[in-house]
Short mmCIF file of C-alpha atoms in Angstrom, two decimals:
data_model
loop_
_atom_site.label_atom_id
_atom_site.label_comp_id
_atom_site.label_asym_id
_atom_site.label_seq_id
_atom_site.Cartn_x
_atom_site.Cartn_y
_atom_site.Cartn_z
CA UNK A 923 0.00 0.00 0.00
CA UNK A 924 1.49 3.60 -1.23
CA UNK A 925 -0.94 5.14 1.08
CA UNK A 926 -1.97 7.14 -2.11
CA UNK A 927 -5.61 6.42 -2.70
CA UNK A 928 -7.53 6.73 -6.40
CA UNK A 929 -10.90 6.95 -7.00
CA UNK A 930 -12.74 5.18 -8.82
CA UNK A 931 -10.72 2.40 -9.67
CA UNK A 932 -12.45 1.77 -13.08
CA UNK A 933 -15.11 3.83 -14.84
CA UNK A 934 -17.09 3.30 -18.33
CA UNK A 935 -18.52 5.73 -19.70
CA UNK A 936 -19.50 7.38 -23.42
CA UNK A 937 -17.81 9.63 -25.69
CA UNK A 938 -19.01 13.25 -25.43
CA UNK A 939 -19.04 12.82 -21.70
CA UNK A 940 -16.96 14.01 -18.79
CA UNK A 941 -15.58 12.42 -15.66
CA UNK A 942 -13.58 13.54 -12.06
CA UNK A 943 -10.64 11.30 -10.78
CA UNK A 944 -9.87 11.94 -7.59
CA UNK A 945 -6.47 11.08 -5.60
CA UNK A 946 -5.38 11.88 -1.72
CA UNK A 947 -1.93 11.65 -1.74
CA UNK A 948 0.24 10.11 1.22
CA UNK A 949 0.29 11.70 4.33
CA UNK A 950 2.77 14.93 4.79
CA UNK A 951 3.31 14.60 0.83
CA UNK A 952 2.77 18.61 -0.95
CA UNK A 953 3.55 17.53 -4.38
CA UNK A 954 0.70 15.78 -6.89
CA UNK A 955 1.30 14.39 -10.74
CA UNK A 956 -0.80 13.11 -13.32
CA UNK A 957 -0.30 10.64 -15.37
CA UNK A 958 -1.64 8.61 -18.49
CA UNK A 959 -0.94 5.08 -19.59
CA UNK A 960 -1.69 3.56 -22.50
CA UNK A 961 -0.38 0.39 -24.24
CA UNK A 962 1.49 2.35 -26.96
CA UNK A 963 1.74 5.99 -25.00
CA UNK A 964 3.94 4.17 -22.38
CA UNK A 965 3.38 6.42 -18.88
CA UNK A 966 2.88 10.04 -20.12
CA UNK A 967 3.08 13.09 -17.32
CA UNK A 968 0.26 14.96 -17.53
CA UNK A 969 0.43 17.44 -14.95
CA UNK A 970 1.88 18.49 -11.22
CA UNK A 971 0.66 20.42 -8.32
CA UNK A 972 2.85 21.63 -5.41
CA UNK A 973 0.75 22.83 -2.27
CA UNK A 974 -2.12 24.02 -4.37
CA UNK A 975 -0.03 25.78 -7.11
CA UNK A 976 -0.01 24.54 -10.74
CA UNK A 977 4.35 23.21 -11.21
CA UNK A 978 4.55 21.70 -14.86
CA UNK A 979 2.76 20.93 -17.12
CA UNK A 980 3.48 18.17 -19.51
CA UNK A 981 0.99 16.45 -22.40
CA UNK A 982 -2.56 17.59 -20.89
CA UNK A 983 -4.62 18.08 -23.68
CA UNK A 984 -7.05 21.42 -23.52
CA UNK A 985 -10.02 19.05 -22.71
CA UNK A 986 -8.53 17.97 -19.42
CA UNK A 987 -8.35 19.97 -16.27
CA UNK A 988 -6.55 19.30 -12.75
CA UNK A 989 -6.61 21.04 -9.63
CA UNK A 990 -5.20 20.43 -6.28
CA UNK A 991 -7.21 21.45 -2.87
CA UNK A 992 -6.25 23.27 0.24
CA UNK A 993 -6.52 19.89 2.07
CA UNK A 994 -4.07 18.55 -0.57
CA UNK A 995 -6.30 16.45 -2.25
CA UNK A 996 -6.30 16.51 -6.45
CA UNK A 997 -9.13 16.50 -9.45
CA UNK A 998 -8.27 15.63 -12.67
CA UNK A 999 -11.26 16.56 -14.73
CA UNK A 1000 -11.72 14.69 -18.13
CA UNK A 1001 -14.11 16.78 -20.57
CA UNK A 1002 -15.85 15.81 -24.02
CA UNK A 1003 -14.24 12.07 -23.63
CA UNK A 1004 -13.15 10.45 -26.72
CA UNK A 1005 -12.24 6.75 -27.48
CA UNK A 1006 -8.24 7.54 -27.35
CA UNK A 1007 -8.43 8.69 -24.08
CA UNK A 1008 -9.56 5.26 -22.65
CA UNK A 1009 -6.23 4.79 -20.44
CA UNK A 1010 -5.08 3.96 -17.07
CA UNK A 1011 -5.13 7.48 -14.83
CA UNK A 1012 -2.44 7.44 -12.11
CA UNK A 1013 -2.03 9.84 -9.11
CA UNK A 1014 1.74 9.72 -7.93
CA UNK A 1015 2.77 11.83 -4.77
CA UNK A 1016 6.42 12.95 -3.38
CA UNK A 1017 7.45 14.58 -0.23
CA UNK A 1018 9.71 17.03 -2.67
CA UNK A 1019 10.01 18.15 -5.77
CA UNK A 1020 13.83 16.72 -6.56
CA UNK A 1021 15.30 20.02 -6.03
CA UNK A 1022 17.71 21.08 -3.11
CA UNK A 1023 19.56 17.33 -2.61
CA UNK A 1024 16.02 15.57 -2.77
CA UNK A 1025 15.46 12.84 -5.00
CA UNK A 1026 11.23 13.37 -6.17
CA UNK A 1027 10.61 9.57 -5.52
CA UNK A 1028 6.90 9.30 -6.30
CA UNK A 1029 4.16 6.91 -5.01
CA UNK A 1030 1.69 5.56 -7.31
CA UNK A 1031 -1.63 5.32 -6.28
CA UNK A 1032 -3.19 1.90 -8.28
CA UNK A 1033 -4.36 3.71 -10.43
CA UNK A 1034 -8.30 4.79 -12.42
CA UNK A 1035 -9.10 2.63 -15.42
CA UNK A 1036 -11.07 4.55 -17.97
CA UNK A 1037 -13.07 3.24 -20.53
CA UNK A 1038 -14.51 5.47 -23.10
CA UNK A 1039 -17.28 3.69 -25.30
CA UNK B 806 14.44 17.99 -23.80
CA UNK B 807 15.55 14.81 -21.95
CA UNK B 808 14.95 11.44 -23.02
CA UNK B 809 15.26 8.20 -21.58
CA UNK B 810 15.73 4.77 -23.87
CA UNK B 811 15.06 1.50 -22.11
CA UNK B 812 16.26 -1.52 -23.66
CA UNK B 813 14.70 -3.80 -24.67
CA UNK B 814 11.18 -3.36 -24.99
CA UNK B 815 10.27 -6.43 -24.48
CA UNK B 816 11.82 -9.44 -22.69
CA UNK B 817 10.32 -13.01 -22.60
CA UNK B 818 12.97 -15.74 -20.68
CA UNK B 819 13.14 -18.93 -18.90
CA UNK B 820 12.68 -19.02 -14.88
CA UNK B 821 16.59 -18.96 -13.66
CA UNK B 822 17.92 -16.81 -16.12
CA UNK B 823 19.70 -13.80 -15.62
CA UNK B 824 19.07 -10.58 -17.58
CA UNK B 825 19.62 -7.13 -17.54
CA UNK B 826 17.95 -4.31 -18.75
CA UNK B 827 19.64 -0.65 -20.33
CA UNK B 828 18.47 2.95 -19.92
CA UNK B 829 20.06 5.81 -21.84
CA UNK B 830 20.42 9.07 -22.40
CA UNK B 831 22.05 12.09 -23.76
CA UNK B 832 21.70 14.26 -21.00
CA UNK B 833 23.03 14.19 -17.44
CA UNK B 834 20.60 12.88 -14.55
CA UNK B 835 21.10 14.34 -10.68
CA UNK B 836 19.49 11.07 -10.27
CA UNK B 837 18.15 8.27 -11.56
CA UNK B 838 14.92 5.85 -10.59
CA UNK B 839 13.72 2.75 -11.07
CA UNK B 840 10.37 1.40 -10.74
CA UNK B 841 8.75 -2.13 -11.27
CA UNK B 842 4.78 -2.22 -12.21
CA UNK B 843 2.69 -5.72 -11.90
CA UNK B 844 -0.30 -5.64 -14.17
CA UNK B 845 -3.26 -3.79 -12.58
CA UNK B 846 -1.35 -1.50 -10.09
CA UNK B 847 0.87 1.68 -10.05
CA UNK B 848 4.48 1.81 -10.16
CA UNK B 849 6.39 0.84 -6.99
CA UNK B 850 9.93 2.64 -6.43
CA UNK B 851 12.53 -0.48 -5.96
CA UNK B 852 15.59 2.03 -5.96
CA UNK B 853 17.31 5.45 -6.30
CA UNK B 854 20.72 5.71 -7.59
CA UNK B 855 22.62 9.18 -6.94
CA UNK B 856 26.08 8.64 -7.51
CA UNK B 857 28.12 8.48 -10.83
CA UNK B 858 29.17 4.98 -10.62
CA UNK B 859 26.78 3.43 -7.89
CA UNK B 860 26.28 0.07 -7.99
CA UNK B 861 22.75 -0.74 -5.23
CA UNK B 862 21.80 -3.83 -4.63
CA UNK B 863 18.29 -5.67 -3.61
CA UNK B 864 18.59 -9.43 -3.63
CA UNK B 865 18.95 -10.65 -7.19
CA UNK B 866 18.78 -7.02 -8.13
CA UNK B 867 21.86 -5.14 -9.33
CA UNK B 868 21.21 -1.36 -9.93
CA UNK B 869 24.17 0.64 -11.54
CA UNK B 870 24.46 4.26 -12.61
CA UNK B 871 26.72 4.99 -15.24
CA UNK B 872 30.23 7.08 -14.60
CA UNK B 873 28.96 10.48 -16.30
CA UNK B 874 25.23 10.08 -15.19
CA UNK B 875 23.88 9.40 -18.39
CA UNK B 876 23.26 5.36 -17.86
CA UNK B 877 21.60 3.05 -15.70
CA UNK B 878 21.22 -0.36 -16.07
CA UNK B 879 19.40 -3.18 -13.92
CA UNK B 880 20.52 -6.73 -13.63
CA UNK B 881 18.91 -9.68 -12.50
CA UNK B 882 19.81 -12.74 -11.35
CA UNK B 883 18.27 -16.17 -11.38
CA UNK B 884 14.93 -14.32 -12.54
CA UNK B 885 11.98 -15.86 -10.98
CA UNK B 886 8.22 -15.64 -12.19
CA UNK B 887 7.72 -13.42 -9.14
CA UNK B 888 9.73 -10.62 -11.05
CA UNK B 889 7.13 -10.20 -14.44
CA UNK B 890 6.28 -6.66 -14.56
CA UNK B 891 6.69 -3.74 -16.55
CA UNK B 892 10.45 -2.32 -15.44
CA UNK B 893 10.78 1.58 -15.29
CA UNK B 894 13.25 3.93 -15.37
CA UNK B 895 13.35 7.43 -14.51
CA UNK B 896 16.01 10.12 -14.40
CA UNK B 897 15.44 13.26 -12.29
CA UNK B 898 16.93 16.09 -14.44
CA UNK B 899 19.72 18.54 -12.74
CA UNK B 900 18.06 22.35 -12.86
CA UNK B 901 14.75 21.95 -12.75
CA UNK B 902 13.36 18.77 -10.82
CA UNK B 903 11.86 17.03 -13.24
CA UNK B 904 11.06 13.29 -13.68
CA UNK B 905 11.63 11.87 -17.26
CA UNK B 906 10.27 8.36 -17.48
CA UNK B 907 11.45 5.65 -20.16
CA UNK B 908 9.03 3.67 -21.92
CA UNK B 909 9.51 0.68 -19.94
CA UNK B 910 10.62 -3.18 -20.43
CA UNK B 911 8.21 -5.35 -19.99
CA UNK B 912 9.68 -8.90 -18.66
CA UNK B 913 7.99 -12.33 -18.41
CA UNK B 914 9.62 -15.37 -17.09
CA UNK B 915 8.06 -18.36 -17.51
CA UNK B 916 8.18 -21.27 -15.31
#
C-alpha cells in the first residue's frame, strides 16, 4: 500500500461525456502528478501540483483539467471524452520536488481505469 | 528535452535466467529511478541511484548508474516468475526537478 488512494478504480462511460478522478496523496506529501498510460503511450506526465499551485505541465490536452485542494487532495477533470483517451489514470505523490539534494521519488496510487465507449 | 531509452522493450525468458535491462540518455541525470509495475497496479519505487558509478543492490537485483550520469542499467539474477512486470526507469533532471520516465521493459519469465 502507497498510502496514495484513487478513486474510482475503473469507470465506463460514453464519448461526449466528462468524468472527475480523484487522488489523496500520502500523508505529509505537498507535491501531486498526473499521469496517463496507455499500451502504446507508455506512462505520459500529464500534470503536477505543489501545495495548491499549478508546477509543470506536460501532455494535458485542452479538454482535461486538474486542480489540487487546500486539504491537498487533487481532481483531474476529463471533458468531451473520446475513445483515445480510454487509459489507465495514475495519481503519484512525493514529499519534494527533486530540487535542493532531494530525489522526487513518487508513489503511485493503483491507479483509475477509464473506458470510453 | 531529456529522453530516456530503455532496452529492450520487451523481454520473454526462462525461470533462472539472468538478464539485464539498459536505460540511456544524452543528457546528465542528478538522479536516476527505477520502478517495477505488476499488471493492474501503479508503479512501486525499488531504488534510487545518486552517484556516478553506484552500484545498489536488492537481492537478485543489481542497480548501476553509469560514470557520467547518463546510464543506468538493472541486472537480474536467477529471474523468478515473481519478477514479471513492466520495469521503469526514470532520471530526475539537474536544474529543474523534473522526472523523465522511459518507456519501460516489460519482462515475463516463464516457469
Amino acid at each position: 500500500d502507497s498510502g496514495v488512494t484513487q478513486t474510482p478504480k475503473h469507470l465506463i462511460t460514453a464519448t461526449g461525456q466528462r468524468v472527475t478522478l480523484r487522488c489523496s496523496p500520502r500523508s505529509g506529501d505537498l507535491s501531486v502528478y498526473w499521469y496517463q498510460q496507455s499500451l502504446d503511450q507508455g506512462l505520459q506526465f500529464l500534470i503536477q501540483y505543489y501545495n495548491g499551485e499549478e508546477r509543470a505541465k506536460g501532455n494535458i490536452l485542452e479538454r482535461f483539467s486538474a486542480q489540487q485542494f487546500p486539504d491537498l487532495h487533487s481532481e483531474l477533470n476529463l471533458s468531451s471524452l473520446e475513445l483515445g483517451d480510454s487509459a489507465l489514470y495514475f495519481c503519484a505523490s512525493s514529499v519534494d520536488l527533486g530540487l535542493a539534494g532531494g530525489h522526487g521519488e513518487l508513489f503511485f496510487g493503483e491507479g483509475s481505469r477509464l473506458t470510453v465507449l | 528535452t531529456q529522453l530516456l531509452e530503455q532496452s529492450p522493450q520487451f523481454l520473454s525468458i526462462q525461470e533462472g535466467e539472468n538478464l539485464t535491462v539498459y536505460c540511456n540518455s544524452s543528457s546528465v541525470f542528478s538522479s536516476l529511478q527505477w520502478y517495477r509495475q505488476e499488471p493492474g497496479e501503479g508503479p512501486v519505487l525499488l531504488v534510487t541511484v545518486v552517484t556516478g558509478g553506484e552500484v545498489k543492490k536488492l537481492k537478485r537485483l543489481t542497480f548501476q548508474f553509469g560514470d557520467a550520469r547518463k546510464d543506468s542499467s538493472l541486472h537480474i539474477t536467477a529471474a523468478q516468475p515473481g519478477d514479471t512486470g513492466l520495469y521503469l526507469c526514470a532520471g530526475l533532471g539537474t536544474s529543474y526537478g523534473k522526472l523523465t520516465f522511459g518507456q519501460g521493459t516489460i519482462l515475463t519469465v516463464h516457469p
